mmCIF file of C-alpha atoms in Angstrom:
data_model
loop_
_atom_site.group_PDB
_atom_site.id
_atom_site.type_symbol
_atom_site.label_atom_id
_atom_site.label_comp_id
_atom_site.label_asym_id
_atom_site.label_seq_id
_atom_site.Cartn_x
_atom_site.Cartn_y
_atom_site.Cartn_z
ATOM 1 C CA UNK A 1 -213.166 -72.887 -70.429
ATOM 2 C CA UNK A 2 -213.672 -76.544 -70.411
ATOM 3 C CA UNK A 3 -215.522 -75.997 -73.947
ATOM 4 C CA UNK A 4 -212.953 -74.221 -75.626
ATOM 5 C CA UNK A 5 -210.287 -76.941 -74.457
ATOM 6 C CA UNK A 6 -212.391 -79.202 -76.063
ATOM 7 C CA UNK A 7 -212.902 -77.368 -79.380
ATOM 8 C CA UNK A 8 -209.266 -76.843 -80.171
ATOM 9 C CA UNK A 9 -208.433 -80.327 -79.440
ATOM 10 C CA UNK A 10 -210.840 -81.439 -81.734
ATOM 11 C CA UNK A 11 -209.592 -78.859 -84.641
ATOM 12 C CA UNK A 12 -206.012 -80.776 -83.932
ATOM 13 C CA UNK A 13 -206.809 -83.770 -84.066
ATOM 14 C CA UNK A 14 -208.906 -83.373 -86.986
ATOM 15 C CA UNK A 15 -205.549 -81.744 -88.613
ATOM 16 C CA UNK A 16 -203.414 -84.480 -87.892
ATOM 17 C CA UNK A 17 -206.178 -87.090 -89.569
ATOM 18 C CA UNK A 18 -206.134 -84.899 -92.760
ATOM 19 C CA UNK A 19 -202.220 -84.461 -93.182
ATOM 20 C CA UNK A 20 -202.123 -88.418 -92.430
ATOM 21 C CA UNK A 21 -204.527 -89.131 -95.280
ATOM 22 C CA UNK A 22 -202.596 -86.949 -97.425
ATOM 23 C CA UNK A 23 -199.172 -88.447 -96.753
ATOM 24 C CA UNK A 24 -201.328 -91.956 -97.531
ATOM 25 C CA UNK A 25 -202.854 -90.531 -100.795
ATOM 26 C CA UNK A 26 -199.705 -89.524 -102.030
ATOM 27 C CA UNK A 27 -197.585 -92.156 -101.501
ATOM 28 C CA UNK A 28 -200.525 -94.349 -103.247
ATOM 29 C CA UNK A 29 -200.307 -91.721 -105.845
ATOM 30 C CA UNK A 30 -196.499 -92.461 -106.175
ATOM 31 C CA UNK A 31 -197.382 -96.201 -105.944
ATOM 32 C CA UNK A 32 -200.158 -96.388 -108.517
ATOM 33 C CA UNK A 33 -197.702 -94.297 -111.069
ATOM 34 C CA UNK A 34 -195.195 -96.569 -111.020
ATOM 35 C CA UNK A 35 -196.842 -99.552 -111.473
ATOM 36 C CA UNK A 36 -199.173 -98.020 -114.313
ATOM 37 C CA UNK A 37 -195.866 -97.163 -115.997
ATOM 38 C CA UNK A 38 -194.572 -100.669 -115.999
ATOM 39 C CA UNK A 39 -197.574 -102.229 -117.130
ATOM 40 C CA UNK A 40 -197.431 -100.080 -119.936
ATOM 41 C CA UNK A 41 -194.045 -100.749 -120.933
ATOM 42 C CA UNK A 42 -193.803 -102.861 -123.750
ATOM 43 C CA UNK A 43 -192.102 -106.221 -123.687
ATOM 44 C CA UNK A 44 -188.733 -106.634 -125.672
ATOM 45 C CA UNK A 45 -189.506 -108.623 -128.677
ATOM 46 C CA UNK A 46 -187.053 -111.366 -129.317
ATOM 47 C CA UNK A 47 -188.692 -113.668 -131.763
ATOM 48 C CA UNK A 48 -191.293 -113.695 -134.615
ATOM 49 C CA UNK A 49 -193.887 -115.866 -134.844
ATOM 50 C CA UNK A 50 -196.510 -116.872 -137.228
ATOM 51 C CA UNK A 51 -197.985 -119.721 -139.608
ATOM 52 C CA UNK A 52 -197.493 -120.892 -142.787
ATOM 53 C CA UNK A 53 -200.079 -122.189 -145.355
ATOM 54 C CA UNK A 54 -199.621 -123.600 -149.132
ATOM 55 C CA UNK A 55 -202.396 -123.505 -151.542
ATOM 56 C CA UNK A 56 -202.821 -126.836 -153.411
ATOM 57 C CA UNK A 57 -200.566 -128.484 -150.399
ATOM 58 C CA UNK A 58 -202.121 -131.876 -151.335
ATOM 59 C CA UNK A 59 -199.697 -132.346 -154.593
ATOM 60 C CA UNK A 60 -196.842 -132.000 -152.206
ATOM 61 C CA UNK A 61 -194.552 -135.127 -152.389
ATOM 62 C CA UNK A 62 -192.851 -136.489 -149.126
ATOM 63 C CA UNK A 63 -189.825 -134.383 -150.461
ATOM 64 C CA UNK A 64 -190.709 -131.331 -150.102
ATOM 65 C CA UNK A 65 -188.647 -128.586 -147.850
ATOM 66 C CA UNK A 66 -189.895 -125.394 -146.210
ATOM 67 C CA UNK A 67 -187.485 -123.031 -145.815
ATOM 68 C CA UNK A 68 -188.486 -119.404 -143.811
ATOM 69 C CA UNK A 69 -185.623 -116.866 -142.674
ATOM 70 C CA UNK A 70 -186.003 -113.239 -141.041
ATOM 71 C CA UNK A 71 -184.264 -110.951 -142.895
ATOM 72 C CA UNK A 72 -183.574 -106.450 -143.304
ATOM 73 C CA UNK A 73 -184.236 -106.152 -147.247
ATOM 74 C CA UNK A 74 -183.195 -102.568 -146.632
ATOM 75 C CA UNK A 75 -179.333 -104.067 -146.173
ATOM 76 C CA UNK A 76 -179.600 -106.644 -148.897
ATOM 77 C CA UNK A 77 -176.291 -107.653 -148.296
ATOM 78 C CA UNK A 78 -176.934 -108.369 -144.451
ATOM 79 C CA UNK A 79 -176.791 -112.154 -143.699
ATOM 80 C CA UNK A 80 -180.325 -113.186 -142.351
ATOM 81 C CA UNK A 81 -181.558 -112.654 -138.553
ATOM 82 C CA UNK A 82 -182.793 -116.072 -137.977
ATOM 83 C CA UNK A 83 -183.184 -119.009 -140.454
ATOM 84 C CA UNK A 84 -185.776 -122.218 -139.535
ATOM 85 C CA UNK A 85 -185.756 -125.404 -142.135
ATOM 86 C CA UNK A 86 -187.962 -128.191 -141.705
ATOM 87 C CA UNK A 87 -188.200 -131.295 -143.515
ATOM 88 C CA UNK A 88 -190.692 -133.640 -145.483
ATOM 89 C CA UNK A 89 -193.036 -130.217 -144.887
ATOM 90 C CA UNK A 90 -196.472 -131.501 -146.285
ATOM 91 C CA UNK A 91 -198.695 -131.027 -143.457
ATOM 92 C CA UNK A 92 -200.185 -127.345 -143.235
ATOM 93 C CA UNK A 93 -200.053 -124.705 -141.437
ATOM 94 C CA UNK A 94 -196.473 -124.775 -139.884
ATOM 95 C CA UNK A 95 -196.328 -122.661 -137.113
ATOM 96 C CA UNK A 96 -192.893 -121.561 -136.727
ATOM 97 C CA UNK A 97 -190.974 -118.979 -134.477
ATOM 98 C CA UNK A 98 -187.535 -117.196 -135.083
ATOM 99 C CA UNK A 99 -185.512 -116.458 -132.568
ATOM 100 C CA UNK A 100 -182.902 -113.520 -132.458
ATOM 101 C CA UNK A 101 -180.826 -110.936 -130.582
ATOM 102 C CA UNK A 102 -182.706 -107.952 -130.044
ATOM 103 C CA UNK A 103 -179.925 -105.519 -130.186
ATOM 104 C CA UNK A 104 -179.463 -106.765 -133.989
ATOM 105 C CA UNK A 105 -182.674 -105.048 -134.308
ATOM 106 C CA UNK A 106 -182.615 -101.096 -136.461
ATOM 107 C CA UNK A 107 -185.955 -99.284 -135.541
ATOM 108 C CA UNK A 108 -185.098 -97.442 -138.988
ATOM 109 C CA UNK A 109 -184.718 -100.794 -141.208
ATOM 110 C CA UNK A 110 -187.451 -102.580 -142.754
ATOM 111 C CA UNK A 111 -187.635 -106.634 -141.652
ATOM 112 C CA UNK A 112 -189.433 -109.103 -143.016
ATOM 113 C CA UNK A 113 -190.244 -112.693 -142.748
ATOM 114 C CA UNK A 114 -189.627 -114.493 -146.359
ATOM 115 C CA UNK A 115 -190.510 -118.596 -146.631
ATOM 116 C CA UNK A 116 -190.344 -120.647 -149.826
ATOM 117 C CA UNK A 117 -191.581 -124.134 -149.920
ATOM 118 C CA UNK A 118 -189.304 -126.319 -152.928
ATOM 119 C CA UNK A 119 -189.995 -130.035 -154.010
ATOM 120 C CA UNK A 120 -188.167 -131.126 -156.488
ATOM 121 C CA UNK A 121 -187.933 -127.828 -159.823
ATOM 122 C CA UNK A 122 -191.125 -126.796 -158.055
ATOM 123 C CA UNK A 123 -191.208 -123.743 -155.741
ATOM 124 C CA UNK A 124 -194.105 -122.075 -153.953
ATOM 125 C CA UNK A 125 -193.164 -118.510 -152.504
ATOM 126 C CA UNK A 126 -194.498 -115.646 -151.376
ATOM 127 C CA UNK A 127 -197.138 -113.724 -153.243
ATOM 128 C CA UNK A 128 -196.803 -110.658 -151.043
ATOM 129 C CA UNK A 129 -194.054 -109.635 -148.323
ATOM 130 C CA UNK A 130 -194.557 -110.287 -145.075
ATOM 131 C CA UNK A 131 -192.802 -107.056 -143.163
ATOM 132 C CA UNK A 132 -192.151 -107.642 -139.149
ATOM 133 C CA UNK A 133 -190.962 -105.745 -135.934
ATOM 134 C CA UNK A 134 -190.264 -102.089 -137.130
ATOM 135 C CA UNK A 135 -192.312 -99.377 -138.476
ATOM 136 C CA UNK A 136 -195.283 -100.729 -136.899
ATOM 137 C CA UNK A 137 -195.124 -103.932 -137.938
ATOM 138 C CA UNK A 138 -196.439 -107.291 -136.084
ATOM 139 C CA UNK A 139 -194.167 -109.779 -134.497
ATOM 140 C CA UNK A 140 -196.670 -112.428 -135.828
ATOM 141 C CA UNK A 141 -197.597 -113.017 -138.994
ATOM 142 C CA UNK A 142 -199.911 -115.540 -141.241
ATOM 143 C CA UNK A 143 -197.932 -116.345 -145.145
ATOM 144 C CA UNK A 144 -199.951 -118.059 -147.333
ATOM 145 C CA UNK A 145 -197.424 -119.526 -150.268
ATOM 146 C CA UNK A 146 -198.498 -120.122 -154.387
ATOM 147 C CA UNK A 147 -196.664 -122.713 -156.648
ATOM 148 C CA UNK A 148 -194.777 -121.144 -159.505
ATOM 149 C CA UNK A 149 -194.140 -122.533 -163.008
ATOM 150 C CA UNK A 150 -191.504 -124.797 -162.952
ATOM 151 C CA UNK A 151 -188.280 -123.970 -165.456
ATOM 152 C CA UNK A 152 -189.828 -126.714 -167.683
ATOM 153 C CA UNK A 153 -193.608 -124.855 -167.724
ATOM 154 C CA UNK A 154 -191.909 -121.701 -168.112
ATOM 155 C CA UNK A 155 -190.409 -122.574 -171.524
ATOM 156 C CA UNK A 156 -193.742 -124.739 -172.559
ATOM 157 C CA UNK A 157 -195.616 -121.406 -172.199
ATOM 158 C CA UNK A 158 -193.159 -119.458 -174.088
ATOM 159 C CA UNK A 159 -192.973 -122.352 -176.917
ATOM 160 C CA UNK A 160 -197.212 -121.775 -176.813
ATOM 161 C CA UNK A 161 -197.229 -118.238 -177.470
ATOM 162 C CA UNK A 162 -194.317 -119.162 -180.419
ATOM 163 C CA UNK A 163 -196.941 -121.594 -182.003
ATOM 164 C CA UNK A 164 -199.458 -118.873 -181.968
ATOM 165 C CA UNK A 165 -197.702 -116.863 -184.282
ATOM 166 C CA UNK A 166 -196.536 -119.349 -186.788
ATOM 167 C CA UNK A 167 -199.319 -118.259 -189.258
ATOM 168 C CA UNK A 168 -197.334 -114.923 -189.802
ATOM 169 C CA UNK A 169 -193.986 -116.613 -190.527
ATOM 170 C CA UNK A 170 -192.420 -117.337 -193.867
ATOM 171 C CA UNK A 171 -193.425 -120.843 -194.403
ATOM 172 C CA UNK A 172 -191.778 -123.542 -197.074
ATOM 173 C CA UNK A 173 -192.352 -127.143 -197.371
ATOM 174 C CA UNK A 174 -190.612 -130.297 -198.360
ATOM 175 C CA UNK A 175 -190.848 -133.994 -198.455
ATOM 176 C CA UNK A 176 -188.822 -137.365 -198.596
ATOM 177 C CA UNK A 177 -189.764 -140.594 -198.864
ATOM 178 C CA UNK A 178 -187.466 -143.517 -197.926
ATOM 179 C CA UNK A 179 -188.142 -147.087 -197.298
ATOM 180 C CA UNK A 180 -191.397 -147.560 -195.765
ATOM 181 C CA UNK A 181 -191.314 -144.135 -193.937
ATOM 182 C CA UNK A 182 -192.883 -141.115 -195.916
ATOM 183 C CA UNK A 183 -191.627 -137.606 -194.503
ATOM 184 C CA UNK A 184 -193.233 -133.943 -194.918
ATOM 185 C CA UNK A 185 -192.634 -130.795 -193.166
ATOM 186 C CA UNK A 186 -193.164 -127.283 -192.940
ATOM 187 C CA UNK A 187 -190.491 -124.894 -191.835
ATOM 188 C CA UNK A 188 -191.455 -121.517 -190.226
ATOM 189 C CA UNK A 189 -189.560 -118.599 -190.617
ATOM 190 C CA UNK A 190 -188.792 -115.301 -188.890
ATOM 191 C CA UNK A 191 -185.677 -112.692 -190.199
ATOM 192 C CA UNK A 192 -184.087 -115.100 -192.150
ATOM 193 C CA UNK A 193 -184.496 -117.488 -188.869
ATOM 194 C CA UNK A 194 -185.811 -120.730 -188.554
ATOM 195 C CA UNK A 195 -188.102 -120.918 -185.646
ATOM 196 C CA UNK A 196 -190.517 -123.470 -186.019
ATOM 197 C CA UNK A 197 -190.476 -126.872 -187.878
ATOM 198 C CA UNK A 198 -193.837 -129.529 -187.767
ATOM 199 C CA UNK A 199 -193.516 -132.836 -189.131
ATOM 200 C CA UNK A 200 -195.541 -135.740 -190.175
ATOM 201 C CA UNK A 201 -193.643 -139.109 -190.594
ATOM 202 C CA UNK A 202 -196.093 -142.367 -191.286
ATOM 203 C CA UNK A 203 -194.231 -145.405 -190.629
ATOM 204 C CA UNK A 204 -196.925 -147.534 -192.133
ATOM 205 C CA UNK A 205 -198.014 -150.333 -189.730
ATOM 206 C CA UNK A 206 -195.123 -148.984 -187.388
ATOM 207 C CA UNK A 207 -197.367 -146.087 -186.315
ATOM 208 C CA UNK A 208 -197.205 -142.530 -187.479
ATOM 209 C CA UNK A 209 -196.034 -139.485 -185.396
ATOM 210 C CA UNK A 210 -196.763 -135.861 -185.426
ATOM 211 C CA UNK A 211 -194.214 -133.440 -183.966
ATOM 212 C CA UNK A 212 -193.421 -129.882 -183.155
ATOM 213 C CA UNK A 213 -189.773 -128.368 -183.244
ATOM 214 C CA UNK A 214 -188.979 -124.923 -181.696
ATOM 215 C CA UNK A 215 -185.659 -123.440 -181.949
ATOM 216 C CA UNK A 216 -183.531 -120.530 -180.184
ATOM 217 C CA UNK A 217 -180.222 -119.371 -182.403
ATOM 218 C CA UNK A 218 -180.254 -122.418 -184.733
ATOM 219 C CA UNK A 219 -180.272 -125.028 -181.015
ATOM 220 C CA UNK A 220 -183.132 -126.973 -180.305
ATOM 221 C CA UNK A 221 -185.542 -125.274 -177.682
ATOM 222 C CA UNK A 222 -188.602 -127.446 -177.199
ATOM 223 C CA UNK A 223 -189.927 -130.923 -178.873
ATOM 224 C CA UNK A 224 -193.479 -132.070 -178.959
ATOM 225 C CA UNK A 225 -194.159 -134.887 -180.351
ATOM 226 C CA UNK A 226 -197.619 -137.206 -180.916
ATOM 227 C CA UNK A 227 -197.421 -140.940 -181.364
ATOM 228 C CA UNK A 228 -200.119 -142.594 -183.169
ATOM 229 C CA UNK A 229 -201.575 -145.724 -184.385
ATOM 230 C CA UNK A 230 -202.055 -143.596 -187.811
ATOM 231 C CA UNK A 231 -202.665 -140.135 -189.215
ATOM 232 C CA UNK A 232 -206.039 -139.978 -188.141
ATOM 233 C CA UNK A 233 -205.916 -141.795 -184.724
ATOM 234 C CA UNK A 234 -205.958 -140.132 -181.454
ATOM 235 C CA UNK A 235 -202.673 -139.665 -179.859
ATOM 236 C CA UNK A 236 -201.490 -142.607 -178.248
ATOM 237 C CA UNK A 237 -199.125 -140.576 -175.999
ATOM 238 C CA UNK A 238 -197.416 -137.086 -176.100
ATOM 239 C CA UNK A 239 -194.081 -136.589 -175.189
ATOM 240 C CA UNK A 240 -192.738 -133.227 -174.289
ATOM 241 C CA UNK A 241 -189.053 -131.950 -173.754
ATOM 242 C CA UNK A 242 -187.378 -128.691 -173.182
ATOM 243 C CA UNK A 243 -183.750 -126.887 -172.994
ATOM 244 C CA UNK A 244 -183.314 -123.561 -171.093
ATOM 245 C CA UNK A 245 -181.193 -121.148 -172.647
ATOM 246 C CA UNK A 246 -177.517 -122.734 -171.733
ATOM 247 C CA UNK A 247 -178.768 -126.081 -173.030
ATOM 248 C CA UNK A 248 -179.869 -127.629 -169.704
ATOM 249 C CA UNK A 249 -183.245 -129.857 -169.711
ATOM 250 C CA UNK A 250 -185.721 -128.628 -167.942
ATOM 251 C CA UNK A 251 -188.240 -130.632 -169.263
ATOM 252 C CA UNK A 252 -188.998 -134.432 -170.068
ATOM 253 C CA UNK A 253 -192.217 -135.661 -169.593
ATOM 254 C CA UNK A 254 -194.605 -138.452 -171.270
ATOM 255 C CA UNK A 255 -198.426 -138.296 -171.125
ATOM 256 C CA UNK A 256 -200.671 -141.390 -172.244
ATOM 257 C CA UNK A 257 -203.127 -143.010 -170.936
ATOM 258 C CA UNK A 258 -204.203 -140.080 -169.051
ATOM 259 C CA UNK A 259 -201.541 -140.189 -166.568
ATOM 260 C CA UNK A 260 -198.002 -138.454 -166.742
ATOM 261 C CA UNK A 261 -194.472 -139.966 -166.478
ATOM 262 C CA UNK A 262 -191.042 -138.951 -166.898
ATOM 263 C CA UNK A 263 -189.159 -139.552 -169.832
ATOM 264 C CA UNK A 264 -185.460 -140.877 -169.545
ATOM 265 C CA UNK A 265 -182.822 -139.059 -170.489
ATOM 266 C CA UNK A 266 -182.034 -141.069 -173.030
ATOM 267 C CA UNK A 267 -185.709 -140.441 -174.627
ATOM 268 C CA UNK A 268 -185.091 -136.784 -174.467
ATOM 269 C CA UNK A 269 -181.547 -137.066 -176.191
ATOM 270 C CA UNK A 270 -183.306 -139.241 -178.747
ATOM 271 C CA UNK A 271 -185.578 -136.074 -179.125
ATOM 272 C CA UNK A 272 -183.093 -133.441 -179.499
ATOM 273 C CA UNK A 273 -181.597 -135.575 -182.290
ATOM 274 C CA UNK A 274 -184.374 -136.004 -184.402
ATOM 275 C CA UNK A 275 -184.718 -132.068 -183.861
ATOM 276 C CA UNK A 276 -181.153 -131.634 -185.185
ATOM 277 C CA UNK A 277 -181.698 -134.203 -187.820
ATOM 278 C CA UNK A 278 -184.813 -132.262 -189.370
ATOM 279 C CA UNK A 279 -183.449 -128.945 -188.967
ATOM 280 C CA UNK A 280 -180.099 -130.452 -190.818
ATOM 281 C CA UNK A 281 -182.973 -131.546 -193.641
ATOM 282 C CA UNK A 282 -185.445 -129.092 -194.317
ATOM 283 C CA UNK A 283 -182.598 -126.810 -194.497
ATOM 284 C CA UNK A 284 -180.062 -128.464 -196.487
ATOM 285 C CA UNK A 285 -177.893 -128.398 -193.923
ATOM 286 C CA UNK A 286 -177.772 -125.048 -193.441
ATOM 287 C CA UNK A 287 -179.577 -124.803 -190.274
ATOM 288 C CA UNK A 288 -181.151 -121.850 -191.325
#
């Protein structure tokens, strides 16, 4: 009897062990579930962060301004998320971070982080865009920015691949000497349009100077003119000068002795008359 007593006090309390070691399990169950779940809960993102290079960042002056901004280019006409502009930026990489209101965030709109660098008419941007937050996009991001041709450069290159084609132009020629100063040019011609005028004028012991005209509707476009000690002398100095379009001058610049300055304004004006003056000339006033 004594036995048996023994037995089924044993089977009990080796019942009441297991349901208290399940009770424990599952409330460590419950436990470990919710704190897996928060762990893996992502973190709100309220800011983007990232770095900024500039290739050739060494012919920065002490002006130059980097200017970065986080904006939906899905809503062009949104105003930007978060704007950052820092000063004198010649030291590289930036690091930056933009800061903003994570309930101005769409999941379905397209973000991106855009930064242009500008010193003086030169600007280095983006090469590539640089999207952010949604559609699996980073919150961090690494820009790398590439100068691009200045208004000025942008109209050299065009005057360039004018020049190239002056061999297929309707060409005439003319002359006219005056006192010691002997003139002679040849005027390039496209429908009925003068494009292109070069000139020769020898001054004697004055010097002698070699120059290129462009033209855009009967207006000077770009002047490049040699200075020399004589026809057959190396250039002395090169001076270069350019109008955009509504007549602004994007260009004014003066290379000798292997270094490169800026011309005044009143040396550009100077240009732009002689360009009218020849134009007036080799076309009898006509301008055409």
């Amino acid at each position: 009897m004594r036995r048996l007593v023994w037995s089924l006090m044993s089977v009990a309390a080796l019942a009441l062990a297991g349901c208290g070691n399940s009770s424990d399990s599952s409330q460590n169950a419950s436990q470990g579930g919710e704190s897996s779940a928060s762990a893996g809960a992502p973190a709100k993102a309220n800011a983007v962060t990232g770095s900024v290079t500039v290739r050739d960042a060494n012919q920065l002056s002490g002006d130059a301004k980097l200017d970065i901004t986080l904006v939906d280019v899905s809503a062009p006409d949104a105003p930007a998320l978060a704007t950052k502009s820092i000063s004198s930026a010649t030291t590289f990489p930036q690091s930056f971070e933009l800061d903003f209101n994570p309930t101005d965030i769409d999941p379905a709109a397209i973000y991106v982080v855009k930064a242009v660098e500008t010193d003086g008419d030169r600007k280095y941007t983006m090469p590539i865009q640089a999207p952010v937050l949604t559609k699996g996009a980073p919150s961090q991001v690494s820009i790398q920015l590439v100068a691009e041709q200045t208004p000025g450069e942008k109209e050299l290159a065009a005057f360039t691949a004018v020049q190239k084609q002056i061999g297929g132009m309707k060409i005439s020629n003319g002359t006219k000497l005056e006192d010691k100063v002997s003139r002679g040019w040849q005027v390039f011609r496209e429908a009925g349009e003068v494009k292109f005028i070069r000139e020769e004028v020898d001054y004697g012991d004055k010097g002698f100077t070699s120059t290129d005209y462009a033209y855009k509707d009967g207006k000077p476009w770009v002047v490049v003119q040699q200075k020399k000690s004589s026809k057959d002398a190396k250039p002395t100095s090169t001076e270069r000068v350019a109008w955009a379009q509504d007549g602004t001058l994007v260009l004014k610049k003066n290379e000798a002795g292997g270094k490169t300055s800026t011309l005044s304004d009143d040396d550009a004006a100077s240009l732009q008359k002689q360009a009218q003056s020849i134009l007036s000339l080799a076309t009898g006033g006509k301008g055409k």
